[in-house]
Each structure stands twice: as structure tokens, then as C-alpha cells.
Amino acid sequence: MSPHSTRKPDFSAYPRPSVAVDVALLTVHEGQLRVLLLPREEPDLGGAWALPGGFVRLDEDPDDAARRVLAAKAGLEGVFLEQLYTFGSPERDPRGHVISITYYALVDHRRFARLSPAVRHVVATLEVPWEGEAGGPVIARDPEGRVLSLAFDHAAILGMVVKRLRGKLDYAALGFQLLPRRFTLRELQTVHEVVLGRELNKDSFRRRMLASGLIEPTGELERDVLHRPAELYRISRQSAV
Amino acid sequence: MSPHSTRKPDFSAYPRPSVAVDVALLTVHEGQLRVLLLPREEPDLGGAWALPGGFVRLDEDPDDAARRVLAAKAGLEGVFLEQLYTFGSPERDPRGHVISITYYALVDHRRFARLSPAVRHVVATLEVPWEGEAGGPVIARDPEGRVLSLAFDHAAILGMVVKRLRGKLDYAALGFQLLPRRFTLRELQTVHEVVLGRELNKDSFRRRMLASGLIEPTGELERDVLHRPAELYRISRQSAV
DNA sequence: AAAATAGTGTCTATGAGACACTATAGT
DNA sequence: ACTATAGTGTCTCATAGACACTATTTT
């Protein structure tokens, strides 16, 4: 169990769990949190849906493995990606002991996984059955509103993602990651409201955001709206994550 | 890389990294953050000090592995233990690719690892060279003030522990874990000040703690102090972690 | 002009910090 | 009585929420 003093211990001599990464790719669109799910065809898993994932290769950094999965299964590069938690219960995968290092990725809905229709996948909406940061599993629905069965502990993982987002939203530059490079304060507020699951005070939200120094005005205005156009903002230089 | 549809895939056929747990056992004593370190005798590691750790066994839950390590190497059971982060860079261990799921454990200094003097170990004090939640590695010193060389990425891990503690202290029941079951508000404030690395306002701290509902008065007073004794408090029932 | 949302100014409520004061143990 | 810290009351200041008002675009 404990490393010892032979010069090059052959770690592979010990039976060991496998290590995977799973990535929750999220976006906000039409007032809803959305996540990419892929089908699992294995008979043991009963046709359930799962987060994109894959095994961590020997001598591969788990962060790189997560980026590789995102590129291979969602066609995305250069998106915001952060480690969430590591799940390792021996019972979480019926096929064997797989420890999953989980990540969440945030992206503007316009860049969200543009997968060929030939690749089976679903952009599920998330329903959060708890308030604030209480925590717990969430429910995924397909675009027609049908509840989707999630493989492994992925409902719990997604619940923890939402909990983490709610906790970090206020003090970290997270909300911007779900928007295009230029956005209005109203769009940013809507993103915050969707993630937090509650309405926010407009005046106070504006003041907090402007005072935070995380964003700066561009001087440009939005176009083609049926009302007074709002100014476009961007992430300010020093707050680049 | 991706799981496929054979009924019982032999995961062990793929070369894979090993998985370990490392546990930062912390306490607060005499105005300082302290951590248990054990010596690494391997020639590759140059006699550096390290967090207690061990490999995760096949079909063992990583949480259980962390508890096992804590019991075996610090003689402690039933302490507060929480997962921190998973470090998996292939370069972090010169002997091979070891992914480390790291934990932190908090305990009252009177219960802190009572190891036999025959077991080589050191209770190091932590020096945090940054303010607030800026983050970064920390410096460990032995009781005589000498800087200790830390193995692997353990200086960075300890830095992340401190950062996490500072972030969670205000809204989670963490500070109590570093104190005996009954404590005065002044003791609790000192613990917060040591973790946060800055002084706190007494009046405001008292008000916040009492208003939080996390603690309740016991009616008892401390004894054998050279001044007016303070009331003893305990964690309130509903806030049990 | 009407509709709809952007954006501003001001009042109020709440909570943190500052400070002064009183209370009570041991010596 | 003296010392040191516990604990309380009150004032001030900063910030969030509420609300009223003005501004500016498209139709």
C-alpha cells in the first residue's frame, strides 16, 4: 500500500482501479440550463444517457484528458474547463471499479456542441429540484420534456455542478463564460438568474457588476432589438481567467 | 479510450495510472496552523517530508482510503474529512504516473496525532505567503523554525487547502472542527483569525456567529482563567455536519 | 405616438465596524 | 482594589433592495 524504497517500484504490479474523466458541458439558452448527453449502449447500462467521458491514459494529465474528451465528443476547443470533484465509489459503475475525475465546461450557447445529426446525442435541459445551495441530484429532460435516465451517478454529478456554479457565480468570472464575447447587462443577469434559479434585483445587479471591475463597457450598442438598445460589455482585461 | 459494449470489459488490459490519496491533517494551536508530515526515505525524493498517503485499493472507496490512511498513520478516527482536489500531472511523482485524490482533515489540537516518538514525524507550522484567497504554495517549518522541504506537489496542495478553508470558513461549519466540543467565542475567533491570516472585529464576529444559528450557549463558563470567564458554546443540533 | 426596455437618482433597510461602557472572574 | 477579558448598547458607514423617473430605439 505504501510506496517503499526500491528504486523503480513497479506500481503496475498492484491491482488498481481505472481512472476516467467525465465532463459536464453546460450552456444557458432560452432561460434554461442545458447539458450535452451521449447515449450508452452497453446492455448493463440499460440505454441510459451519460456525460461525455473517457479513460485517463498513462502519462496523460487528467486536465488534458478532459480537453481531449471535449474535443473528440463535442468538437469544442478552448472553452472554460474546471475540475469539480472525484467520484470513486466501487459501486458507481456496474462493470468494475472506475474512479471518475469530473469536470464542468461552460460555453456560449452559440458555440455549443455542433455535432453531426449522425452522432447520437441530446442537449438536455436541467431541472433543479432544490433551492439555493442545498444540493442533490437534478433531473434531465430531452427537448420534448421527457425525463431522461442518467447512467452511473451522473444525476448526482450534475447536481454538484449546479451547486458549485451557484456558489462561485458571485465571486468568480463564471457567468461570462456562458455568453458571447460581447453581451448586455440584461443577458448577464438572465444567465445569473437561470443558474441561481431565482430572480435578481436589476438595480443592484447592475451596480454590483459594474463595481466588481470584472467587466467593462465597449461603447457599442446591441442591434435589431424592438426597444432601446443596451450597451455591450466585455470581460475586462485584468479579470481574464 | 471509450468504454465499449463487450459484456465484462477487462479494464485492466489497458495501461493506467495509479491512484493514491493524500491527507492534510490540520489543527490550530498557539496561533498557528499546523500539519502532520511524514518523512519520505526514497532516494528519489531526497529525504523530503510529505503528507500521509497511500494507494487506493481495488474496490475501495477513496473516502475510505483516506480514513484508513488517517487511522494507520495518525491514529485518528472519526474526524472531519473532506475531499479537496485531484492532482494528476504525470510529472508530479518522479517514479511514475500517480494520480492523487487529496483530502483535508480538521481536528482539535488536543486530539492531534499522538504518535509514538518511535515513529518519525513532524508537526509543521504553515506560513502562508499570500493574502486572502490569492492562492499559491505555502511554506512548512519544523518546531525550531527551519524550513522543511516538501515532496511532490505537496506545498501546492497545502496552499490549496488553506485557500479552501478561507473560502468555506464563513458559510460552513468548519471552524468548530478545529476546537474541542465546548469552546468560547474568543477561541473560535482566534481560530478564524489564524486560518484567515488577519484580525477580525470582535463585536461583528460575535454577532455573526450568534446570528448564524450554527452554535448555541451551554450555560457553562470556562474555568481557571485570570479574568472574567467566558461562556462555553457548542455546535447546535441542526448544524451537525 | 406607442411600446418596450435601458439606464439613473434617491430613499430605506440591513449588517459590519468602531467605540464606549458595564460585568465579573482571579489575585 | 486591580487587572484582564467578557459581554452590551449605540452610532456610523457601506451596500442591497425598492421605486420613481428619464432616455432611446423600433414599429
Coordinates of C-alpha atoms (C1' of nucleotides) in Angstrom, one line a residue:
Chain A
M1 CA 0.0 0.0 0.0
S2 CA 2.7 2.5 0.9
P3 CA 5.5 3.3 -1.5
H4 CA 8.7 1.8 -0.5
S5 CA 12.4 2.3 -1.2
T6 CA 13.1 0.2 -4.3
R7 CA 14.5 2.5 -7.0
K8 CA 11.8 2.0 -9.6
P9 CA 8.9 0.3 -8.0
D10 CA 6.7 -1.5 -10.5
F11 CA 3.4 0.2 -9.5
S12 CA 1.6 -1.8 -12.1
A13 CA 2.1 -4.9 -10.0
Y14 CA -0.8 -3.9 -7.7
P15 CA -4.4 -4.4 -8.9
R16 CA -5.8 -0.9 -9.2
P17 CA -9.0 0.9 -10.1
S18 CA -9.2 2.6 -13.5
V19 CA -9.4 6.3 -13.8
A20 CA -11.8 8.2 -16.1
V21 CA -12.8 11.8 -16.7
D22 CA -16.4 12.9 -17.2
V23 CA -17.2 16.3 -18.5
A24 CA -20.4 18.2 -18.0
L25 CA -20.6 20.6 -20.9
L26 CA -23.1 23.3 -19.9
T27 CA -24.7 26.3 -21.5
V28 CA -27.7 28.6 -20.9
H29 CA -30.3 29.1 -23.6
E30 CA -33.9 30.3 -23.6
G31 CA -33.9 30.6 -19.8
Q32 CA -32.7 27.1 -19.2
L33 CA -29.6 25.3 -18.2
R34 CA -28.6 22.8 -20.8
V35 CA -26.1 19.9 -20.9
L36 CA -24.8 17.6 -23.6
L37 CA -25.5 13.9 -23.0
L38 CA -24.4 10.9 -25.1
P39 CA -26.2 7.5 -25.2
R40 CA -24.7 4.5 -23.5
E41 CA -25.4 1.4 -25.5
E42 CA -24.0 -1.2 -23.1
P43 CA -26.6 -3.7 -22.0
D44 CA -25.5 -3.3 -18.4
L45 CA -26.4 0.4 -18.5
G46 CA -29.9 0.0 -20.0
G47 CA -29.6 2.5 -22.7
A48 CA -29.1 5.4 -20.3
W49 CA -27.6 8.8 -21.2
A50 CA -24.3 9.9 -19.8
L51 CA -21.8 12.7 -19.7
P52 CA -19.1 12.6 -22.3
G53 CA -16.1 10.8 -20.8
G54 CA -13.1 8.6 -21.3
F55 CA -10.3 6.9 -19.6
V56 CA -7.2 8.8 -18.5
R57 CA -4.2 7.4 -20.4
L58 CA -1.0 6.5 -18.7
D59 CA 1.2 9.7 -18.6
E60 CA -1.7 11.9 -19.5
D61 CA -2.7 14.8 -17.3
P62 CA -6.4 14.5 -16.3
D63 CA -7.0 18.1 -17.4
D64 CA -5.7 17.2 -20.8
A65 CA -7.9 14.1 -20.9
A66 CA -10.9 16.2 -20.2
R67 CA -9.9 18.6 -23.0
R68 CA -9.4 15.6 -25.3
V69 CA -12.9 14.3 -24.5
L70 CA -14.4 17.6 -25.1
A71 CA -12.7 17.9 -28.5
A72 CA -13.4 14.4 -29.6
K73 CA -17.1 14.2 -28.4
A74 CA -18.3 17.7 -28.6
G75 CA -16.0 19.2 -31.2
L76 CA -15.0 22.0 -28.8
E77 CA -11.7 23.6 -28.0
G78 CA -10.6 26.5 -25.8
V79 CA -13.6 26.6 -23.6
F80 CA -13.7 27.3 -19.9
L81 CA -13.0 24.0 -18.1
E82 CA -12.6 23.3 -14.4
Q83 CA -12.3 20.3 -12.2
L84 CA -15.3 19.6 -10.0
Y85 CA -14.9 16.5 -7.8
T86 CA -13.7 13.0 -7.9
F87 CA -16.2 10.2 -7.5
G88 CA -14.8 6.8 -6.7
S89 CA -17.3 4.5 -5.0
P90 CA -16.6 0.9 -6.2
E91 CA -20.4 0.6 -6.9
R92 CA -20.8 3.6 -9.2
D93 CA -20.0 1.6 -12.3
P94 CA -21.5 -1.9 -12.5
R95 CA -18.7 -3.1 -14.8
G96 CA -15.9 -2.5 -12.3
H97 CA -14.1 0.0 -10.1
V98 CA -13.8 3.2 -12.1
I99 CA -12.8 6.4 -10.4
S100 CA -14.1 9.4 -12.2
I101 CA -12.5 12.8 -12.1
T102 CA -15.3 15.1 -13.1
Y103 CA -15.1 18.5 -14.8
Y104 CA -17.5 21.1 -15.9
A105 CA -17.2 23.2 -19.0
L106 CA -19.1 26.4 -19.8
V107 CA -19.7 27.8 -23.2
D108 CA -21.9 30.3 -25.1
H109 CA -24.9 28.6 -26.5
R110 CA -24.0 29.7 -30.0
R111 CA -20.8 27.6 -29.8
F112 CA -22.4 24.7 -28.0
A113 CA -21.5 21.3 -29.5
R114 CA -22.4 21.4 -33.1
L115 CA -22.5 17.7 -33.6
S116 CA -23.5 16.0 -36.8
P117 CA -27.0 14.6 -36.6
A118 CA -25.4 11.2 -37.4
V119 CA -23.8 11.3 -34.0
R120 CA -26.5 10.3 -31.5
H121 CA -26.7 12.9 -28.7
V122 CA -29.1 15.1 -26.9
V123 CA -29.0 18.6 -25.5
A124 CA -30.9 18.1 -22.2
T125 CA -32.4 20.8 -20.1
L126 CA -31.7 20.6 -16.4
E127 CA -34.4 20.8 -13.7
V128 CA -33.1 21.6 -10.3
P129 CA -35.5 20.3 -7.6
W130 CA -33.9 22.2 -4.7
E131 CA -33.2 25.8 -3.8
G132 CA -30.1 27.7 -3.2
E133 CA -27.1 25.5 -2.5
A134 CA -29.0 22.7 -0.8
G135 CA -27.6 20.2 -3.2
G136 CA -28.9 16.9 -4.5
P137 CA -29.4 15.2 -7.9
V138 CA -31.0 17.0 -10.8
I139 CA -33.4 15.9 -13.5
A140 CA -32.6 15.9 -17.2
R141 CA -35.2 16.2 -19.9
D142 CA -35.0 15.9 -23.6
P143 CA -36.2 18.8 -25.8
E144 CA -39.7 17.2 -25.8
G145 CA -39.8 17.4 -22.0
R146 CA -39.4 13.6 -21.4
V147 CA -37.3 12.7 -18.4
L148 CA -34.0 11.0 -19.4
S149 CA -32.5 8.2 -17.4
L150 CA -28.9 9.0 -16.5
A151 CA -26.2 6.4 -16.2
F152 CA -23.9 5.9 -13.2
D153 CA -24.0 8.7 -10.7
H154 CA -24.3 11.3 -13.3
A155 CA -27.5 12.9 -11.9
A156 CA -25.6 13.5 -8.6
I157 CA -22.6 14.8 -10.5
L158 CA -24.8 17.3 -12.4
G159 CA -26.3 18.3 -9.1
M160 CA -22.9 19.1 -7.7
V161 CA -22.1 21.1 -10.8
V162 CA -25.1 23.3 -10.3
K163 CA -24.3 23.7 -6.6
R164 CA -20.7 24.7 -7.4
L165 CA -21.9 27.2 -10.1
R166 CA -24.3 28.8 -7.7
G167 CA -21.6 29.1 -5.1
K168 CA -18.9 30.5 -7.4
L169 CA -21.1 32.8 -9.6
D170 CA -20.9 35.7 -7.3
Y171 CA -17.2 36.0 -6.8
A172 CA -15.6 34.3 -9.8
A173 CA -15.8 35.2 -13.5
L174 CA -18.1 32.4 -14.4
G175 CA -21.2 34.0 -15.8
F176 CA -19.3 35.5 -18.7
Q177 CA -18.2 32.0 -19.9
L178 CA -21.8 31.3 -20.8
L179 CA -22.2 34.3 -23.0
P180 CA -20.6 35.5 -26.3
R181 CA -17.6 37.9 -26.0
R182 CA -19.9 40.9 -26.0
F183 CA -23.1 40.9 -24.0
T184 CA -25.5 43.2 -22.4
L185 CA -26.0 43.5 -18.7
R186 CA -29.5 42.1 -19.1
E187 CA -28.2 39.0 -20.8
L188 CA -25.7 38.6 -18.0
Q189 CA -28.4 39.0 -15.4
T190 CA -30.6 36.4 -17.1
V191 CA -27.7 33.9 -17.0
H192 CA -27.2 34.5 -13.3
E193 CA -30.9 34.1 -12.7
V194 CA -31.0 30.8 -14.6
V195 CA -28.1 29.4 -12.8
L196 CA -29.3 30.6 -9.4
G197 CA -32.8 29.6 -10.0
R198 CA -34.3 32.8 -8.7
E199 CA -34.9 36.4 -9.9
L200 CA -32.4 39.1 -9.1
N201 CA -32.8 42.8 -8.4
K202 CA -32.0 44.7 -11.6
D203 CA -30.6 47.8 -10.0
S204 CA -28.4 46.0 -7.5
F205 CA -27.2 43.6 -10.1
R206 CA -26.0 46.4 -12.4
R207 CA -24.3 48.1 -9.6
R208 CA -22.5 45.0 -8.3
M209 CA -21.3 44.0 -11.8
L210 CA -20.0 47.5 -12.7
A211 CA -18.4 47.9 -9.3
S212 CA -16.8 44.5 -9.5
G213 CA -14.4 45.6 -12.2
L214 CA -14.8 42.3 -13.9
I215 CA -16.5 43.8 -17.0
E216 CA -16.0 47.0 -19.0
P217 CA -18.2 48.8 -21.5
T218 CA -17.3 48.6 -25.2
G219 CA -19.2 51.7 -26.3
E220 CA -21.1 49.6 -28.8
L221 CA -24.9 49.0 -28.7
E222 CA -26.8 45.9 -29.4
R223 CA -28.8 45.9 -32.7
D224 CA -32.1 44.7 -34.1
V225 CA -34.0 44.8 -30.9
L226 CA -37.5 46.1 -30.6
H227 CA -36.7 48.6 -27.9
R228 CA -33.9 50.9 -26.7
P229 CA -30.7 49.0 -27.4
A230 CA -28.4 48.2 -24.4
E231 CA -24.7 48.8 -24.3
L232 CA -22.5 45.8 -24.9
Y233 CA -19.9 44.9 -22.3
R234 CA -16.9 42.6 -22.3
I235 CA -14.7 40.9 -19.7
S236 CA -12.2 43.4 -18.6
R237 CA -8.6 42.9 -19.2
Q238 CA -7.3 42.1 -15.7
S239 CA -10.1 39.7 -14.9
A240 CA -9.2 37.2 -17.7
V241 CA -9.4 33.8 -16.1
Chain B
M1 CA -10.3 5.1 -24.6
S2 CA -14.0 4.9 -24.6
P3 CA -15.8 2.0 -23.0
H4 CA -17.4 -0.3 -25.5
S5 CA -20.1 -2.9 -25.5
T6 CA -18.5 -6.2 -24.5
R7 CA -20.3 -7.6 -21.5
K8 CA -17.4 -7.6 -19.0
P9 CA -14.6 -5.5 -20.4
D10 CA -11.3 -6.3 -18.9
F11 CA -10.3 -2.8 -17.9
S12 CA -7.0 -4.0 -16.5
A13 CA -5.9 -4.7 -20.1
Y14 CA -5.1 -1.0 -20.6
P15 CA -2.0 0.5 -19.0
R16 CA -3.3 3.0 -16.4
P17 CA -2.0 5.5 -13.9
S18 CA -2.1 4.5 -10.2
V19 CA -4.4 6.3 -7.8
A20 CA -3.4 7.4 -4.3
V21 CA -5.0 9.5 -1.5
D22 CA -3.0 12.2 0.4
V23 CA -4.4 13.7 3.6
A24 CA -3.6 17.1 5.0
L25 CA -4.3 16.7 8.8
L26 CA -4.6 20.2 10.2
T27 CA -5.1 21.8 13.5
V28 CA -4.7 25.3 15.0
H29 CA -2.5 25.7 18.1
E30 CA -0.8 28.7 19.7
G31 CA -1.9 31.0 16.9
Q32 CA -0.6 28.8 14.1
L33 CA -1.9 26.4 11.5
R34 CA -0.2 23.0 11.9
V35 CA 0.0 20.0 9.7
L36 CA 1.3 16.5 10.2
L37 CA 4.2 15.5 7.9
L38 CA 5.9 12.1 7.5
P39 CA 9.4 11.6 6.1
R40 CA 10.0 10.1 2.7
E41 CA 13.1 8.0 2.7
E42 CA 13.2 7.1 -1.0
P43 CA 16.5 8.2 -2.6
D44 CA 14.4 9.8 -5.5
L45 CA 12.7 12.1 -3.1
G46 CA 15.8 13.4 -1.3
G47 CA 14.5 12.9 2.3
A48 CA 11.7 15.3 1.8
W49 CA 8.6 15.5 4.0
A50 CA 5.2 14.5 2.8
L51 CA 1.5 14.3 3.7
P52 CA 0.3 10.9 4.9
G53 CA -0.9 9.0 1.9
G54 CA -1.4 5.6 0.4
F55 CA -2.7 3.9 -2.7
V56 CA -6.4 3.3 -3.3
R57 CA -7.0 -0.4 -3.4
L58 CA -9.2 -2.1 -6.0
D59 CA -12.8 -1.9 -4.9
E60 CA -12.0 0.6 -2.1
D61 CA -13.8 3.9 -1.9
P62 CA -11.3 6.8 -2.0
D63 CA -13.0 8.3 1.1
D64 CA -12.4 5.1 2.9
A65 CA -8.8 5.0 1.8
A66 CA -8.3 8.5 3.2
R67 CA -9.9 7.4 6.5
R68 CA -7.7 4.3 6.5
V69 CA -4.6 6.4 6.0
L70 CA -5.6 8.7 8.8
A71 CA -6.1 5.8 11.2
A72 CA -2.9 4.0 10.2
K73 CA -0.6 6.9 10.1
A74 CA -2.0 9.3 12.6
G75 CA -4.0 7.1 14.9
L76 CA -7.1 9.1 14.3
E77 CA -10.7 8.1 13.7
G78 CA -14.0 10.0 13.4
V79 CA -12.5 13.3 12.4
F80 CA -13.8 15.8 9.9
L81 CA -12.6 14.8 6.5
E82 CA -13.4 16.3 3.1
Q83 CA -12.1 15.9 -0.4
L84 CA -10.1 18.8 -1.8
Y85 CA -8.9 18.3 -5.3
T86 CA -7.3 15.7 -7.6
F87 CA -3.8 16.2 -8.8
G88 CA -2.7 14.1 -11.7
S89 CA 0.1 15.7 -13.7
P90 CA 2.3 12.8 -15.0
E91 CA 5.4 14.8 -13.7
R92 CA 4.2 15.2 -10.1
D93 CA 5.8 11.9 -8.9
P94 CA 9.3 11.2 -10.4
R95 CA 8.7 7.4 -10.0
G96 CA 5.7 7.2 -12.3
H97 CA 2.2 8.5 -13.1
V98 CA 0.4 8.7 -9.7
I99 CA -2.9 10.5 -9.6
S100 CA -3.5 11.8 -6.1
I101 CA -7.0 12.5 -4.7
T102 CA -6.3 14.8 -1.8
Y103 CA -8.3 15.4 1.4
Y104 CA -8.1 17.7 4.3
A105 CA -8.9 16.7 7.9
L106 CA -9.5 19.1 10.8
V107 CA -9.1 18.2 14.4
D108 CA -8.9 19.9 17.8
H109 CA -5.2 20.2 18.7
R110 CA -5.7 18.2 21.9
R111 CA -6.6 15.2 19.7
F112 CA -4.0 15.9 17.1
A113 CA -2.0 12.8 16.1
R114 CA -0.5 11.3 19.2
L115 CA 2.2 9.3 17.5
S116 CA 4.8 7.3 19.3
P117 CA 8.2 9.1 19.3
A118 CA 9.5 5.9 17.6
V119 CA 7.5 6.9 14.5
R120 CA 9.4 9.6 12.7
H121 CA 7.1 12.6 12.0
V122 CA 6.9 16.3 12.5
V123 CA 4.1 18.7 13.3
A124 CA 4.9 21.5 11.0
T125 CA 3.7 25.1 11.2
L126 CA 2.4 26.6 8.0
E127 CA 3.4 30.0 6.7
V128 CA 1.1 31.5 4.1
P129 CA 2.9 34.0 1.9
W130 CA -0.2 35.4 0.3
E131 CA -3.3 37.3 1.4
G132 CA -6.9 36.4 1.2
E133 CA -7.7 33.8 -1.3
A134 CA -5.0 34.6 -3.7
G135 CA -3.6 31.1 -3.6
G136 CA -0.2 29.6 -4.1
P137 CA 2.2 27.3 -2.3
V138 CA 2.8 27.6 1.4
I139 CA 5.9 27.1 3.5
A140 CA 6.3 24.5 6.2
R141 CA 8.6 24.9 9.2
D142 CA 9.6 22.4 11.9
P143 CA 9.1 23.4 15.6
E144 CA 12.6 25.0 15.5
G145 CA 11.6 27.3 12.6
R146 CA 13.6 25.5 10.0
V147 CA 12.0 25.4 6.5
L148 CA 11.1 21.8 5.5
S149 CA 11.5 20.5 2.0
L150 CA 8.1 19.1 0.8
A151 CA 7.9 16.1 -1.5
F152 CA 5.9 16.1 -4.8
D153 CA 3.4 19.0 -5.2
H154 CA 2.6 18.9 -1.5
A155 CA 3.4 22.6 -1.0
A156 CA 0.8 23.5 -3.7
I157 CA -1.7 21.0 -2.2
L158 CA -1.3 22.6 1.2
G159 CA -1.7 26.0 -0.4
M160 CA -5.0 24.9 -1.9
V161 CA -6.1 23.6 1.5
V162 CA -5.6 27.0 3.1
K163 CA -7.4 28.7 0.2
R164 CA -10.3 26.3 0.5
L165 CA -10.5 26.8 4.3
R166 CA -10.5 30.6 3.9
G167 CA -13.3 30.4 1.4
K168 CA -15.5 28.0 3.3
L169 CA -15.0 29.3 6.8
D170 CA -17.7 31.9 6.7
Y171 CA -20.5 29.8 5.4
A172 CA -19.7 26.3 6.5
A173 CA -19.3 24.7 9.9
L174 CA -15.5 24.4 9.6
G175 CA -14.0 26.4 12.5
F176 CA -15.7 24.3 15.1
Q177 CA -13.8 21.2 13.8
L178 CA -10.6 22.7 15.0
L179 CA -11.8 23.2 18.5
P180 CA -12.9 20.9 21.4
R181 CA -16.6 20.2 21.8
R182 CA -17.1 23.2 24.1
F183 CA -15.4 26.4 23.3
T184 CA -15.6 30.1 23.9
L185 CA -16.3 32.7 21.3
R186 CA -12.9 34.1 21.7
E187 CA -11.3 30.7 20.9
L188 CA -13.5 30.4 17.8
Q189 CA -12.5 33.9 16.8
T190 CA -8.8 33.1 17.2
V191 CA -9.2 30.0 15.0
H192 CA -10.9 32.1 12.3
E193 CA -8.1 34.7 12.5
V194 CA -5.4 32.1 12.2
V195 CA -7.0 30.5 9.2
L196 CA -7.8 33.8 7.5
G197 CA -4.4 35.3 8.3
R198 CA -6.0 38.6 9.5
E199 CA -7.6 40.0 12.6
L200 CA -11.4 40.2 12.9
N201 CA -13.7 42.7 14.6
K202 CA -14.8 41.2 17.9
D203 CA -18.2 42.7 18.0
S204 CA -19.1 41.8 14.5
F205 CA -17.7 38.3 14.8
R206 CA -19.8 37.7 17.9
R207 CA -23.0 39.0 16.3
R208 CA -22.4 37.0 13.1
M209 CA -21.7 33.7 14.9
L210 CA -24.7 34.1 17.3
A211 CA -27.0 35.1 14.4
S212 CA -25.8 32.2 12.2
G213 CA -27.6 29.6 14.4
L214 CA -24.6 27.3 14.0
I215 CA -23.7 27.4 17.7
E216 CA -25.6 27.6 20.9
P217 CA -24.7 28.5 24.5
T218 CA -24.2 25.7 27.0
G219 CA -24.7 27.8 30.1
E220 CA -21.4 26.7 31.4
L221 CA -18.4 29.0 32.0
E222 CA -14.7 28.4 31.3
R223 CA -12.6 27.8 34.4
D224 CA -9.1 28.7 35.7
V225 CA -8.6 31.9 33.7
L226 CA -7.2 35.0 35.2
H227 CA -10.1 37.2 34.2
R228 CA -13.9 37.1 33.8
P229 CA -14.7 33.6 32.4
A230 CA -16.4 33.4 29.1
E231 CA -19.4 31.3 28.4
L232 CA -18.9 27.9 26.6
Y233 CA -20.7 27.2 23.4
R234 CA -21.2 24.1 21.3
I235 CA -22.3 23.3 17.8
S236 CA -26.0 23.5 17.7
R237 CA -28.0 20.4 16.9
Q238 CA -29.3 21.2 13.4
S239 CA -26.0 22.3 12.1
A240 CA -24.2 19.0 12.7
V241 CA -22.2 18.3 9.5
Chain C
dA1 C1' -47.1 58.5 -30.9
dA2 C1' -46.8 53.9 -28.8
dA3 C1' -44.3 50.1 -26.9
dA4 C1' -40.7 48.2 -24.6
dT5 C1' -36.6 48.0 -22.3
dA6 C1' -32.2 50.8 -20.9
dG7 C1' -30.3 53.4 -17.6
dT8 C1' -30.2 57.0 -13.4
dG9 C1' -31.3 59.1 -8.8
dT10 C1' -32.8 58.7 -4.3
dC11 C1' -34.8 56.7 -0.2
dT12 C1' -34.8 52.9 3.1
dA13 C1' -33.4 48.7 5.5
dT14 C1' -29.7 45.8 6.9
dG15 C1' -25.4 44.4 8.5
dA16 C1' -20.4 45.4 9.6
dG17 C1' -17.1 48.2 12.0
dA18 C1' -15.9 51.4 15.7
dC19 C1' -16.2 52.8 20.2
dA20 C1' -17.7 53.4 24.8
dC21 C1' -19.4 51.4 28.6
dT22 C1' -20.6 47.8 32.2
dA23 C1' -19.8 43.0 34.2
dT24 C1' -17.1 39.5 36.7
dA25 C1' -13.7 36.1 37.4
dG26 C1' -8.7 35.6 39.8
dT27 C1' -5.1 37.7 42.5
Chain D
dA1 C1' -8.9 47.3 44.8
dC2 C1' -6.6 45.9 40.5
dT3 C1' -6.3 43.6 36.1
dA4 C1' -7.8 41.5 32.2
dT5 C1' -11.1 39.9 29.4
dA6 C1' -16.4 39.1 28.7
dG7 C1' -20.3 41.0 27.0
dT8 C1' -23.8 45.1 25.7
dG9 C1' -25.6 49.4 23.6
dT10 C1' -25.3 52.8 20.2
dC11 C1' -23.5 55.4 16.4
dT12 C1' -21.8 55.5 11.7
dC13 C1' -20.9 53.8 7.2
dA14 C1' -21.3 50.8 3.2
dT15 C1' -24.3 48.1 0.4
dA16 C1' -28.7 45.8 -1.4
dG17 C1' -33.4 46.4 -2.5
dA18 C1' -37.4 49.2 -3.8
dC19 C1' -39.3 52.6 -6.5
dA20 C1' -39.8 56.6 -9.4
dC21 C1' -38.3 58.7 -13.2
dT22 C1' -36.0 59.8 -17.7
dA23 C1' -33.8 58.1 -22.2
dT24 C1' -33.8 55.9 -26.7
dT25 C1' -34.7 52.7 -30.1
dT26 C1' -38.2 50.2 -33.5
dT27 C1' -42.8 49.9 -35.3

